[in-house]
Coordinates of C-alpha atoms in Angstrom, one line a residue:
Chain A
X602 CA -13.4 59.4 222.5
X603 CA -10.0 57.5 221.7
X604 CA -9.1 57.3 217.8
X605 CA -9.5 54.2 216.2
X606 CA -6.3 52.6 214.4
X607 CA -6.5 49.8 211.9
X608 CA -3.4 47.7 212.2
X609 CA -2.5 45.2 209.5
X610 CA -1.2 41.7 210.1
X611 CA 0.7 40.5 207.1
X612 CA 4.1 42.4 206.6
X613 CA 3.1 44.7 209.5
X614 CA 2.5 42.6 212.8
X615 CA 3.7 39.2 211.1
X616 CA 7.0 38.9 209.2
X617 CA 5.6 37.1 206.0
X618 CA 8.4 38.2 204.0
X619 CA 10.9 36.7 206.1
X620 CA 9.0 33.3 205.6
X621 CA 8.7 34.1 201.9
X622 CA 12.3 34.4 201.2
X623 CA 13.0 31.3 203.4
X624 CA 10.6 29.2 201.4
X625 CA 11.6 30.6 197.8
X626 CA 15.4 29.8 198.7
X627 CA 14.2 26.2 200.0
X628 CA 12.0 25.3 196.7
X629 CA 14.4 27.0 194.3
X630 CA 17.9 27.1 195.7
X631 CA 18.1 30.7 194.8
X632 CA 18.4 33.5 197.6
X633 CA 16.4 36.6 196.6
X634 CA 17.2 40.0 198.3
X635 CA 14.3 42.6 198.9
X636 CA 15.8 45.0 196.3
X637 CA 15.6 42.4 193.6
X638 CA 11.4 42.3 194.1
X639 CA 11.0 45.8 194.9
X640 CA 7.8 47.1 193.5
X641 CA 6.4 43.6 193.0
X642 CA 3.2 42.2 194.6
X643 CA 4.0 39.2 196.8
X644 CA 2.5 36.7 194.0
X645 CA 4.5 38.4 191.5
X646 CA 8.0 38.1 193.4
X647 CA 7.2 34.6 194.5
X648 CA 5.6 32.3 191.9
X649 CA 4.6 29.9 194.5
X650 CA 3.3 32.3 197.0
X651 CA -0.7 31.6 196.5
X652 CA 0.2 28.0 197.0
X653 CA 2.4 28.4 200.1
X654 CA -0.2 30.7 201.7
X655 CA -3.3 28.3 200.8
X656 CA -1.8 25.5 203.1
X657 CA -3.1 24.8 206.6
X658 CA -0.3 26.1 209.1
X659 CA 1.5 28.9 206.9
X660 CA 0.2 31.7 209.0
X661 CA 0.3 29.7 212.2
X662 CA 4.1 30.1 212.8
X663 CA 5.2 33.5 211.0
X664 CA 7.8 35.4 212.9
X665 CA 6.6 38.5 214.8
X666 CA 7.8 41.7 213.4
X667 CA 10.6 43.1 215.6
X668 CA 8.9 45.3 218.5
X669 CA 5.2 45.3 217.2
X670 CA 3.9 43.5 220.3
X671 CA 5.3 45.7 222.9
X672 CA 4.2 48.7 220.6
X673 CA 0.8 47.6 219.8
X674 CA 0.4 46.9 223.6
X675 CA 1.1 50.5 224.7
X676 CA -0.9 51.7 221.4
X677 CA -3.9 50.0 222.9
X678 CA -4.0 52.3 226.1
X679 CA -4.3 55.1 224.0
X680 CA -6.0 54.3 220.9
X681 CA -9.0 51.8 219.9
X682 CA -6.8 49.3 218.2
X683 CA -8.2 46.9 215.5
X684 CA -6.3 44.3 213.7
X685 CA -7.5 43.8 210.3
X686 CA -6.5 41.4 207.8
X687 CA -7.7 40.7 204.4
X688 CA -7.8 36.9 205.0
X689 CA -10.8 35.6 203.6
X690 CA -9.6 34.9 200.3
X691 CA -7.7 31.6 201.9
X692 CA -10.0 29.8 204.1
X693 CA -7.2 27.9 205.9
X694 CA -5.5 31.0 207.1
X695 CA -8.3 32.2 209.3
X696 CA -8.0 29.9 212.1
X697 CA -4.3 29.9 212.1
X698 CA -4.4 33.7 212.0
X699 CA -6.5 34.1 215.1
X700 CA -4.4 31.5 217.2
X701 CA -1.2 33.4 216.0
X702 CA -2.5 36.7 217.4
X703 CA -3.5 34.8 220.6
X704 CA 0.1 33.8 221.0
X705 CA 1.7 37.0 220.3
X706 CA -0.7 39.7 221.0
X707 CA -2.7 38.2 224.0
X708 CA -3.9 41.6 225.2
X709 CA -5.8 41.9 221.8
X710 CA -9.3 40.5 222.7
X711 CA -11.7 38.7 219.8
X712 CA -13.5 42.0 219.7
X713 CA -10.6 43.9 218.2
X714 CA -9.9 41.2 215.3
X715 CA -11.5 41.8 211.9
X716 CA -10.8 39.4 208.9
X717 CA -12.3 40.7 205.8
X718 CA -11.9 41.0 201.9
X719 CA -12.2 44.7 201.6
X720 CA -10.8 47.4 204.2
X721 CA -12.7 50.1 202.6
X722 CA -15.8 49.9 204.9
X723 CA -14.5 50.1 208.1
X724 CA -14.6 53.3 210.0
X725 CA -11.7 54.5 211.7
X726 CA -9.1 57.5 211.9
X727 CA -5.7 55.8 211.2
X728 CA -4.4 53.1 209.2
X729 CA -1.1 51.2 209.2
X730 CA -0.6 49.0 206.3
X731 CA 1.8 47.8 203.7
X732 CA -0.7 47.5 200.7
X733 CA -1.2 50.9 198.9
X734 CA -4.7 49.6 197.5
X735 CA -5.7 49.4 201.3
X736 CA -4.2 52.9 202.2
X737 CA -5.3 54.9 199.0
X738 CA -9.0 54.4 199.7
X739 CA -8.6 55.3 203.4
X740 CA -10.0 58.5 204.1
X741 CA -8.2 59.3 207.4
X742 CA -4.4 59.3 208.4
X743 CA -2.3 56.8 206.8
X744 CA 1.1 55.0 207.4
X745 CA 2.6 52.9 204.9
X746 CA 4.9 50.3 206.6
X747 CA 7.8 49.5 204.4
X748 CA 7.8 46.2 202.4
X749 CA 9.3 45.1 199.3
X750 CA 6.1 45.6 197.4
X751 CA 5.9 49.2 198.3
X752 CA 9.3 50.3 198.2
X753 CA 8.8 52.2 194.9
X754 CA 5.8 54.0 196.0
X755 CA 6.0 57.6 196.5
X756 CA 2.7 59.1 197.5
X757 CA 3.1 61.9 200.0
X758 CA -0.3 61.3 201.5
X759 CA 1.0 58.3 203.4
X760 CA 3.7 58.5 205.8
X761 CA 6.3 56.2 205.6
X762 CA 7.2 54.1 208.5
X763 CA 10.0 51.2 208.4
X764 CA 9.8 49.8 211.9
X765 CA 7.6 49.7 215.1
X766 CA 10.3 52.1 216.9
X767 CA 9.4 54.8 214.3
X768 CA 5.8 54.1 214.7
X769 CA 6.0 54.3 218.6
X770 CA 7.8 57.6 218.3
X771 CA 5.3 59.0 216.1
X772 CA 1.7 57.6 217.7
X773 CA 3.1 57.7 221.4
Chain B
X198 CA -24.0 53.9 194.1
X199 CA -25.8 50.6 195.4
X200 CA -26.8 50.6 199.2
X201 CA -24.7 48.3 201.3
X202 CA -26.4 45.8 203.2
X203 CA -24.8 43.7 206.0
X204 CA -26.3 40.2 206.3
X205 CA -25.9 38.0 209.5
X206 CA -25.1 34.5 209.1
X207 CA -26.0 32.5 212.3
X208 CA -29.9 32.7 212.8
X209 CA -30.0 34.6 209.4
X210 CA -28.6 32.6 206.6
X211 CA -27.5 29.5 208.7
X212 CA -30.1 27.7 210.8
X213 CA -28.1 27.4 213.8
X214 CA -31.2 27.0 216.1
X215 CA -32.4 23.9 214.3
X216 CA -28.6 22.2 215.1
X217 CA -28.9 23.4 218.9
X218 CA -32.4 22.0 219.4
X219 CA -31.1 18.8 217.6
X220 CA -28.3 18.7 219.7
X221 CA -29.8 19.5 223.0
X222 CA -32.2 16.8 222.5
X223 CA -29.6 14.3 221.5
X224 CA -27.5 15.3 225.0
X225 CA -30.2 15.6 227.3
X226 CA -33.1 13.4 225.9
X227 CA -35.4 16.5 226.0
X228 CA -37.0 18.4 223.3
X229 CA -37.2 22.1 223.7
X230 CA -39.5 24.3 221.9
X231 CA -38.7 27.8 220.7
X232 CA -41.4 29.2 223.1
X233 CA -39.8 27.7 226.1
X234 CA -36.3 29.5 225.2
X235 CA -38.0 32.7 224.1
X236 CA -35.9 35.5 225.2
X237 CA -32.9 33.5 226.2
X238 CA -29.7 34.2 224.5
X239 CA -28.4 30.9 223.0
X240 CA -25.7 30.3 225.9
X241 CA -28.7 30.4 228.3
X242 CA -31.0 28.4 226.5
X243 CA -28.6 25.7 225.8
X244 CA -26.0 25.1 228.4
X245 CA -23.5 23.3 226.3
X246 CA -23.8 25.8 223.6
X247 CA -20.2 27.4 224.0
X248 CA -18.6 23.8 224.0
X249 CA -20.6 22.8 220.9
X250 CA -19.8 25.9 218.7
X251 CA -16.2 25.9 219.9
X252 CA -15.5 22.4 218.2
X253 CA -14.3 22.2 214.6
X254 CA -17.0 21.0 212.5
X255 CA -19.9 22.8 214.0
X256 CA -20.6 25.3 211.6
X257 CA -19.3 23.5 208.6
X258 CA -22.7 21.4 208.1
X259 CA -25.5 23.6 209.6
X260 CA -28.9 23.7 207.4
X261 CA -29.7 26.5 205.3
X262 CA -32.3 28.9 206.2
X263 CA -35.2 28.3 203.7
X264 CA -35.0 30.6 200.7
X265 CA -31.9 32.7 202.1
X266 CA -29.6 31.6 199.0
X267 CA -32.2 32.3 196.2
X268 CA -33.1 35.9 197.9
X269 CA -29.5 37.0 198.6
X270 CA -28.5 36.2 195.1
X271 CA -31.2 38.6 193.9
X272 CA -30.3 41.2 196.4
X273 CA -26.7 40.9 195.3
X274 CA -28.0 42.4 192.1
X275 CA -29.4 45.6 193.5
X276 CA -27.4 45.9 196.6
X277 CA -23.9 45.9 197.7
X278 CA -24.1 42.8 199.8
X279 CA -21.8 41.8 202.7
X280 CA -21.9 38.9 204.8
X281 CA -20.9 39.7 208.3
X282 CA -20.4 37.3 211.2
X283 CA -19.4 37.6 214.9
X284 CA -16.9 34.9 214.5
X285 CA -13.3 35.8 215.8
X286 CA -14.6 34.5 219.3
X287 CA -14.3 31.1 218.0
X288 CA -11.3 30.4 216.1
X289 CA -12.3 27.0 214.9
X290 CA -15.3 28.5 213.4
X291 CA -13.6 30.7 210.9
X292 CA -12.6 28.2 208.1
X293 CA -15.8 26.3 208.6
X294 CA -18.0 29.2 207.9
X295 CA -16.1 30.2 205.0
X296 CA -16.3 27.1 203.2
X297 CA -20.0 26.8 204.4
X298 CA -20.4 30.1 202.4
X299 CA -18.7 28.9 199.3
X300 CA -20.7 25.7 199.6
X301 CA -24.4 27.4 199.9
X302 CA -23.6 31.1 198.4
X303 CA -21.1 30.6 195.8
X304 CA -21.9 33.8 194.3
X305 CA -20.7 35.4 197.2
X306 CA -17.1 36.5 196.8
X307 CA -14.2 36.4 199.4
X308 CA -14.4 40.2 199.1
X309 CA -18.0 40.3 200.5
X310 CA -17.3 38.5 203.8
X311 CA -16.4 40.0 207.3
X312 CA -15.6 38.2 210.3
X313 CA -15.2 40.4 213.5
X314 CA -15.9 40.7 217.0
X315 CA -18.0 44.2 216.6
X316 CA -20.4 45.2 214.0
X317 CA -20.3 48.6 214.8
X318 CA -17.7 50.1 212.8
X319 CA -18.7 48.9 209.6
X320 CA -20.2 51.3 207.2
X321 CA -23.5 50.3 205.8
X322 CA -27.2 51.7 205.3
X323 CA -29.1 48.4 206.0
X324 CA -28.3 45.3 208.6
X325 CA -30.3 42.2 208.8
X326 CA -29.6 40.3 212.0
X327 CA -31.0 38.5 214.8
X328 CA -28.9 40.0 217.8
X329 CA -30.5 43.4 219.1
X330 CA -27.0 44.2 220.3
X331 CA -25.8 44.5 216.6
X332 CA -29.1 46.3 215.6
X333 CA -29.4 48.6 218.4
X334 CA -25.9 50.4 217.5
X335 CA -26.3 50.4 213.9
X336 CA -27.1 53.9 212.6
X337 CA -29.0 52.8 209.3
X338 CA -32.3 50.8 208.4
X339 CA -32.3 47.8 210.7
X340 CA -34.3 44.5 210.2
X341 CA -34.8 41.9 213.3
X342 CA -34.8 38.3 212.1
X343 CA -37.2 36.4 214.2
X344 CA -35.5 33.7 216.5
X345 CA -36.0 32.6 219.9
X346 CA -33.4 35.2 221.4
X347 CA -35.3 38.2 220.1
X348 CA -38.9 36.9 220.2
X349 CA -39.7 39.1 223.3
X350 CA -37.9 42.3 221.7
X351 CA -40.2 45.0 220.9
X352 CA -38.3 48.0 219.6
X353 CA -40.2 49.7 216.9
X354 CA -37.1 51.1 215.2
X355 CA -36.2 47.5 214.1
X356 CA -38.6 46.2 211.5
X357 CA -39.4 42.4 212.3
X358 CA -39.0 40.0 209.4
X359 CA -39.4 36.1 210.0
X360 CA -38.6 34.7 206.7
X361 CA -36.5 35.4 203.6
X362 CA -39.9 35.5 201.7
X363 CA -40.7 38.5 203.6
X364 CA -37.3 40.0 203.2
X365 CA -37.8 39.6 199.4
X366 CA -40.9 41.3 199.5
X367 CA -39.6 44.3 201.2
X368 CA -36.1 45.0 199.7
X369 CA -37.0 43.6 196.0

């Protein structure tokens, strides 16, 4: 039986930070750097974040994380790939997120997508995520995908990965 | 620790059949009865079903199953209630479904909602559902909520329930 791998969307498949930096600069005229917001959750780092992500359309046009589509396609051969997003907090995000997946990850079927408010009750073997809150309670093998919010996290239980090229090397 | 109970939406919380019968009559002029479509999946019983449910708005105004909101509220005191819907096949349904839940089940937080394409990898103790395909692979206690599609199912592993009053009696 294939091992099941849970792959997060925002900050892992979708380059949400690229868009947040862009919108912050547009709204405030100030250009932030990843180091300036290291260790802060998105809502702390970008005061307007909740408003932005609540709007229809925000998630529809996010840039795709470099290499993610190619590597997830390869992973799908070897693993039971499930895309999991904590999305139910933002009702307008849901339709956008699924259409975005259809555009950029057309090999992922609707049966492999989970939108939820808590990842802790999904049975799987491996998790790739940028949020320690999801990784810390996951009983299987964990990979923390580097993003500003987790740059200061130093938990040896989670293997750190900073690109899809690295994930390809480790898991394939 | 509270037992976790997975509660399905369509056909269990949302009276999707009431709407399907109504739309079928409107479109064809023919009034169907539950007995006429017993044992048929929705798409077999109503040839236009896939078109209807793909449209934005279909799930936004479905009638609420009698007694469901009151009983689910009571269940929430005793159980870890999770609302789970196989919804990712229909991108337009997702935002509608969550707003519908906010309207009629306002005590259910976004953390208790799961939209997915496969319920088999969600860890829980009890499942209430109308689709045998979900119940058959669930390892815990199963309740089959009577709807036309499952009227001919005779699987003694699934306890049959036909109303929320019955569920209240059994689980509370």
